[in-house]
XYZ file of C-alpha atoms in Angstrom:
350
model
C 50.454 -8.050 1.756
C 47.816 -9.906 -0.308
C 45.958 -7.982 -2.989
C 42.176 -8.322 -3.214
C 40.619 -9.640 -6.410
C 39.155 -6.227 -7.231
C 42.482 -4.450 -6.851
C 44.565 -6.753 -9.068
C 43.394 -5.303 -12.403
C 44.053 -1.612 -11.669
C 47.362 -2.351 -9.926
C 48.667 -4.465 -12.803
C 47.535 -1.897 -15.349
C 49.314 0.848 -13.415
C 52.538 -1.196 -13.231
C 52.367 -1.972 -16.960
C 51.905 1.720 -17.778
C 54.897 2.650 -15.630
C 56.981 -0.097 -17.218
C 56.155 1.112 -20.719
C 56.914 4.723 -19.786
C 60.203 3.788 -18.100
C 61.407 1.719 -21.050
C 60.316 4.384 -23.526
C 62.477 6.935 -21.692
C 65.598 4.765 -21.839
C 67.975 6.070 -24.474
C 71.236 4.431 -25.470
C 73.342 6.214 -28.056
C 74.114 4.026 -31.062
C 76.815 5.182 -33.546
C 74.672 5.034 -36.702
C 71.888 6.974 -35.042
C 74.298 9.676 -33.878
C 75.707 9.939 -37.396
C 72.215 10.416 -38.817
C 71.557 13.236 -36.327
C 74.841 14.876 -37.328
C 73.785 14.727 -40.990
C 70.516 16.428 -40.034
C 72.560 19.271 -38.523
C 74.544 19.508 -41.760
C 71.263 19.582 -43.690
C 69.998 22.555 -41.705
C 73.279 24.445 -41.776
C 74.148 23.353 -45.334
C 77.598 21.893 -44.875
C 79.865 23.044 -47.732
C 81.226 19.509 -48.031
C 77.790 17.918 -48.512
C 75.251 20.579 -49.478
C 72.218 18.298 -49.638
C 68.662 19.645 -49.853
C 67.115 16.526 -48.328
C 68.220 13.617 -46.213
C 67.106 9.982 -46.367
C 67.272 7.899 -43.173
C 66.750 4.304 -44.250
C 66.759 1.081 -42.249
C 64.823 -2.060 -41.537
C 62.367 -2.241 -38.636
C 63.497 -1.657 -35.026
C 66.827 -0.042 -35.929
C 65.977 3.435 -34.634
C 64.641 5.581 -37.484
C 61.955 7.215 -35.364
C 64.390 7.422 -32.439
C 66.698 9.534 -34.644
C 63.821 11.922 -35.362
C 63.103 12.073 -31.617
C 66.701 13.134 -30.949
C 66.623 15.679 -33.788
C 63.405 17.243 -32.487
C 64.473 17.146 -28.835
C 61.937 14.570 -27.614
C 64.845 12.387 -26.497
C 68.174 13.661 -25.200
C 71.416 12.166 -26.495
C 74.664 12.364 -24.559
C 76.697 12.719 -27.744
C 74.731 14.746 -30.291
C 72.573 17.819 -29.635
C 69.067 18.326 -30.928
C 68.514 20.527 -33.968
C 67.540 23.880 -32.513
C 64.172 25.132 -33.651
C 60.953 23.418 -34.619
C 61.091 20.166 -36.566
C 57.711 19.697 -38.220
C 57.062 15.927 -38.233
C 54.453 13.834 -39.943
C 54.025 10.094 -40.391
C 52.743 8.273 -43.466
C 50.314 5.385 -43.286
C 49.554 2.728 -45.909
C 47.906 4.348 -48.930
C 49.095 7.905 -48.228
C 48.362 9.742 -51.477
C 48.676 13.415 -52.380
C 45.488 14.463 -50.609
C 46.363 12.489 -47.465
C 49.894 13.937 -47.329
C 48.529 17.443 -47.813
C 46.102 16.876 -44.955
C 48.879 15.534 -42.701
C 51.181 18.463 -43.441
C 48.478 21.100 -42.920
C 47.534 19.458 -39.626
C 51.143 19.479 -38.365
C 51.648 23.051 -39.585
C 48.413 23.959 -37.800
C 46.994 25.796 -40.809
C 43.689 25.659 -42.678
C 43.313 23.077 -45.409
C 43.015 24.591 -48.893
C 43.188 23.104 -52.376
C 42.811 19.367 -51.758
C 41.389 18.924 -55.242
C 44.273 20.741 -56.915
C 47.672 19.263 -55.991
C 49.848 21.966 -57.648
C 47.878 24.638 -55.785
C 48.059 22.617 -52.568
C 51.828 22.288 -52.932
C 52.225 26.037 -53.403
C 49.970 26.748 -50.442
C 51.941 24.422 -48.144
C 55.224 26.051 -49.220
C 53.858 29.473 -48.273
C 52.622 28.176 -44.922
C 56.011 26.630 -44.200
C 57.632 30.011 -44.796
C 55.146 31.639 -42.426
C 55.319 29.002 -39.677
C 59.114 28.729 -39.864
C 60.085 25.102 -39.119
C 63.804 24.470 -39.466
C 63.171 20.915 -40.715
C 60.337 18.937 -42.259
C 60.523 15.225 -41.391
C 58.322 12.630 -43.093
C 58.427 9.293 -41.236
C 57.472 5.947 -42.817
C 58.215 7.469 -46.223
C 58.530 3.969 -47.727
C 54.725 3.942 -47.635
C 54.715 6.590 -50.374
C 54.858 3.700 -52.818
C 51.966 2.500 -54.960
C 52.081 -0.912 -56.626
C 55.829 -1.090 -56.029
C 56.691 2.317 -57.518
C 56.833 5.802 -55.948
C 53.405 7.453 -55.862
C 53.492 10.563 -58.056
C 50.820 12.451 -56.095
C 52.571 12.898 -52.728
C 55.880 13.379 -54.552
C 54.365 16.345 -56.369
C 53.791 18.058 -53.028
C 57.200 17.083 -51.608
C 58.849 18.132 -54.863
C 57.296 21.586 -54.578
C 58.615 21.918 -51.018
C 62.146 20.789 -51.901
C 62.285 22.934 -55.056
C 61.089 26.001 -53.144
C 63.971 25.760 -50.669
C 61.495 26.727 -47.942
C 62.773 24.045 -45.552
C 65.197 21.095 -45.632
C 63.385 17.738 -45.820
C 64.067 14.403 -44.130
C 62.517 11.213 -45.491
C 62.709 8.386 -42.958
C 61.568 4.842 -43.581
C 62.311 1.224 -44.346
C 63.825 -0.177 -47.517
C 62.156 1.537 -50.446
C 62.586 5.040 -49.026
C 65.645 5.575 -51.236
C 63.553 4.708 -54.283
C 61.008 7.354 -53.260
C 63.793 9.885 -52.700
C 65.503 9.067 -55.986
C 62.278 9.678 -57.875
C 61.847 12.940 -55.993
C 65.405 13.917 -56.806
C 64.854 13.172 -60.483
C 61.812 15.450 -60.427
C 63.483 18.465 -58.836
C 67.165 17.995 -59.730
C 68.380 18.524 -56.167
C 71.029 16.801 -54.069
C 70.149 14.180 -51.475
C 72.140 12.379 -48.830
C 71.463 8.871 -47.518
C 72.146 7.838 -43.916
C 71.636 4.121 -43.326
C 71.092 2.547 -39.907
C 72.556 -0.887 -39.257
C 72.108 -3.459 -36.482
C 74.585 -3.602 -33.616
C 77.561 -5.542 -35.013
C 78.459 -9.106 -34.101
C 81.015 -10.552 -36.490
C 83.740 -11.298 -33.933
C 84.031 -11.878 -30.207
C 85.069 -8.302 -29.457
C 81.779 -7.024 -30.904
C 79.931 -8.630 -28.015
C 80.913 -5.720 -25.778
C 78.542 -3.324 -27.527
C 75.406 -5.415 -27.014
C 76.511 -6.247 -23.440
C 76.962 -2.543 -22.653
C 73.557 -1.872 -24.196
C 71.983 -4.471 -21.902
C 73.808 -3.080 -18.853
C 72.281 0.350 -19.456
C 68.812 -1.186 -19.798
C 69.352 -3.142 -16.588
C 70.605 -0.085 -14.702
C 67.802 2.206 -15.849
C 65.097 -0.337 -15.021
C 66.447 -1.588 -11.692
C 65.058 1.225 -9.443
C 61.506 0.603 -10.650
C 61.867 -3.183 -10.671
C 63.151 -3.061 -7.080
C 59.921 -1.317 -6.080
C 57.771 -4.118 -7.498
C 59.918 -6.987 -6.209
C 61.683 -8.057 -9.399
C 65.422 -8.542 -9.974
C 66.888 -8.651 -13.481
C 70.528 -9.113 -14.500
C 71.244 -8.645 -18.219
C 74.909 -7.667 -18.511
C 76.495 -11.095 -19.038
C 78.241 -12.532 -22.091
C 75.741 -15.379 -22.146
C 72.730 -13.054 -22.351
C 74.551 -10.727 -24.754
C 74.890 -13.623 -27.199
C 71.281 -14.656 -26.723
C 69.873 -11.150 -27.093
C 71.937 -10.402 -30.175
C 70.767 -13.625 -31.826
C 67.188 -12.982 -30.707
C 67.089 -9.410 -32.028
C 69.637 -9.781 -34.820
C 71.247 -6.682 -33.342
C 68.139 -4.480 -33.596
C 67.938 -2.185 -30.518
C 64.174 -1.857 -30.804
C 63.687 -5.621 -30.642
C 65.883 -5.878 -27.532
C 63.678 -3.330 -25.784
C 60.495 -5.051 -26.983
C 61.680 -8.413 -25.625
C 62.490 -6.932 -22.223
C 59.176 -5.071 -22.011
C 56.989 -7.996 -23.079
C 58.787 -10.383 -20.726
C 58.434 -8.076 -17.736
C 54.744 -7.472 -18.431
C 54.162 -11.236 -18.590
C 55.974 -11.722 -15.263
C 53.954 -8.944 -13.611
C 50.674 -10.477 -14.797
C 51.584 -14.002 -13.722
C 52.680 -12.843 -10.269
C 49.409 -10.983 -9.829
C 47.332 -13.973 -10.926
C 49.177 -16.291 -8.524
C 49.212 -13.728 -5.675
C 53.020 -13.948 -5.490
C 54.615 -11.349 -3.236
C 58.083 -12.886 -2.830
C 60.942 -11.397 -4.810
C 61.284 -12.767 -8.341
C 64.546 -13.072 -10.307
C 64.144 -12.950 -14.087
C 65.600 -16.043 -15.793
C 66.817 -16.322 -19.363
C 63.998 -18.808 -20.093
C 61.490 -16.049 -19.292
C 62.402 -14.284 -22.541
C 61.682 -17.360 -24.683
C 57.934 -16.866 -25.026
C 58.263 -13.164 -25.867
C 60.745 -14.074 -28.618
C 58.389 -16.718 -29.984
C 55.463 -14.303 -30.116
C 57.234 -11.156 -31.286
C 60.203 -12.153 -33.420
C 60.342 -15.849 -34.354
C 58.264 -15.473 -37.515
C 60.760 -13.137 -39.174
C 63.975 -14.367 -37.509
C 66.638 -16.188 -39.546
C 67.268 -18.449 -36.526
C 65.823 -21.958 -36.573
C 65.829 -22.275 -32.772
C 64.748 -20.225 -29.777
C 67.930 -18.558 -28.417
C 66.508 -18.400 -24.883
C 65.451 -22.040 -24.685
C 68.657 -23.742 -25.756
C 71.027 -24.544 -22.891
C 74.071 -23.160 -24.709
C 74.046 -19.589 -25.982
C 74.146 -19.189 -29.774
C 77.709 -19.252 -31.136
C 79.227 -17.165 -33.898
C 79.059 -20.311 -35.994
C 75.283 -20.443 -35.481
C 75.056 -16.778 -36.443
C 77.160 -17.276 -39.584
C 75.014 -20.235 -40.659
C 71.876 -18.163 -40.184
C 73.437 -15.275 -42.136
C 74.183 -17.570 -45.071
C 70.592 -18.777 -45.081
C 69.355 -15.195 -44.907
C 71.552 -14.100 -47.815
C 70.361 -17.009 -49.950
C 66.746 -16.147 -49.174
C 67.291 -12.481 -50.054
C 68.879 -13.415 -53.356
C 65.819 -15.458 -54.275
C 63.319 -12.828 -53.186
C 65.272 -9.737 -54.223
C 63.099 -7.118 -55.863
C 64.411 -4.914 -58.630
C 64.324 -1.381 -57.247
C 64.400 1.664 -59.539
C 67.855 2.422 -60.912
C 69.831 5.531 -59.984
C 68.093 8.746 -61.055
C 68.945 10.173 -64.461
C 67.494 13.648 -64.118
C 69.781 16.579 -64.825
C 71.641 17.594 -61.689
C 70.594 14.459 -59.805
C 73.246 13.382 -57.307
C 73.393 11.062 -54.310
C 75.793 11.630 -51.407
C 76.623 8.528 -49.374
């Protein structure tokens, strides 16, 4: 069947929407993410071994911080760890989130009237009372690394968070990139409470046996996508050692980047097939991922070559060389973060 010119746009848009929705629904349990969810359970039920009042989930981009919050709140179902029963009140910081902005975000998520924006102590007290009335079992603040101002934690939003933590009205999760611990440490110094840090790491690849984890990850992606891809005439095989090496090098083990590469590549293929009126079945090739990697990841990748263009898959030697270069770069650019908190009663559980 040949599509008319008028029908190409809507059809492609519909396929893209379905692709995005299908990939968004794919969940693959990763050990670090499961551990973070378990620590959230301990936070709610106050484990005697680690009686923290707030939890920090810290990681670089695309390692699953928001995915952990989705599992905790029940938006995504894990096969290994249950959701935290009850309502998790979630908010997300944006660049420049100050005390007023955080108060507005929290009141919006709590679905209560906004009172006391010009008086942060009063606003903090008001939010604590509303939390007690509304009854969330957890308060989760995503992108908490953005609660920094000029490289140091912003005192205004911390005043509100400090009031919440000190009140004991609800356990608090701060989730974000590097810098979130610095925010949490300042908060801990203010209120003298105990925090726990759960760090998310990339999928490992330090020896040949580690390749199995990224290969299994790719097999799940392939299996979950294949029914829909079959409907639109596309075949995709991902579960090979060759592609496992390439995808690990391309993503540096970040699950979110693997999914982004697959999505962007498939969308490009769908658009090209529509433009060329191609109705025959198409098999995805490893070279198809090269342009997506160049556009999405190359600028912040430690690799000096495109892992999908080179004939041979990246070796562990290539990875080790790139790691050495990355470590040297980090040493040169390393920022001095605030030292461990000195406030009375301040403790960090790791």
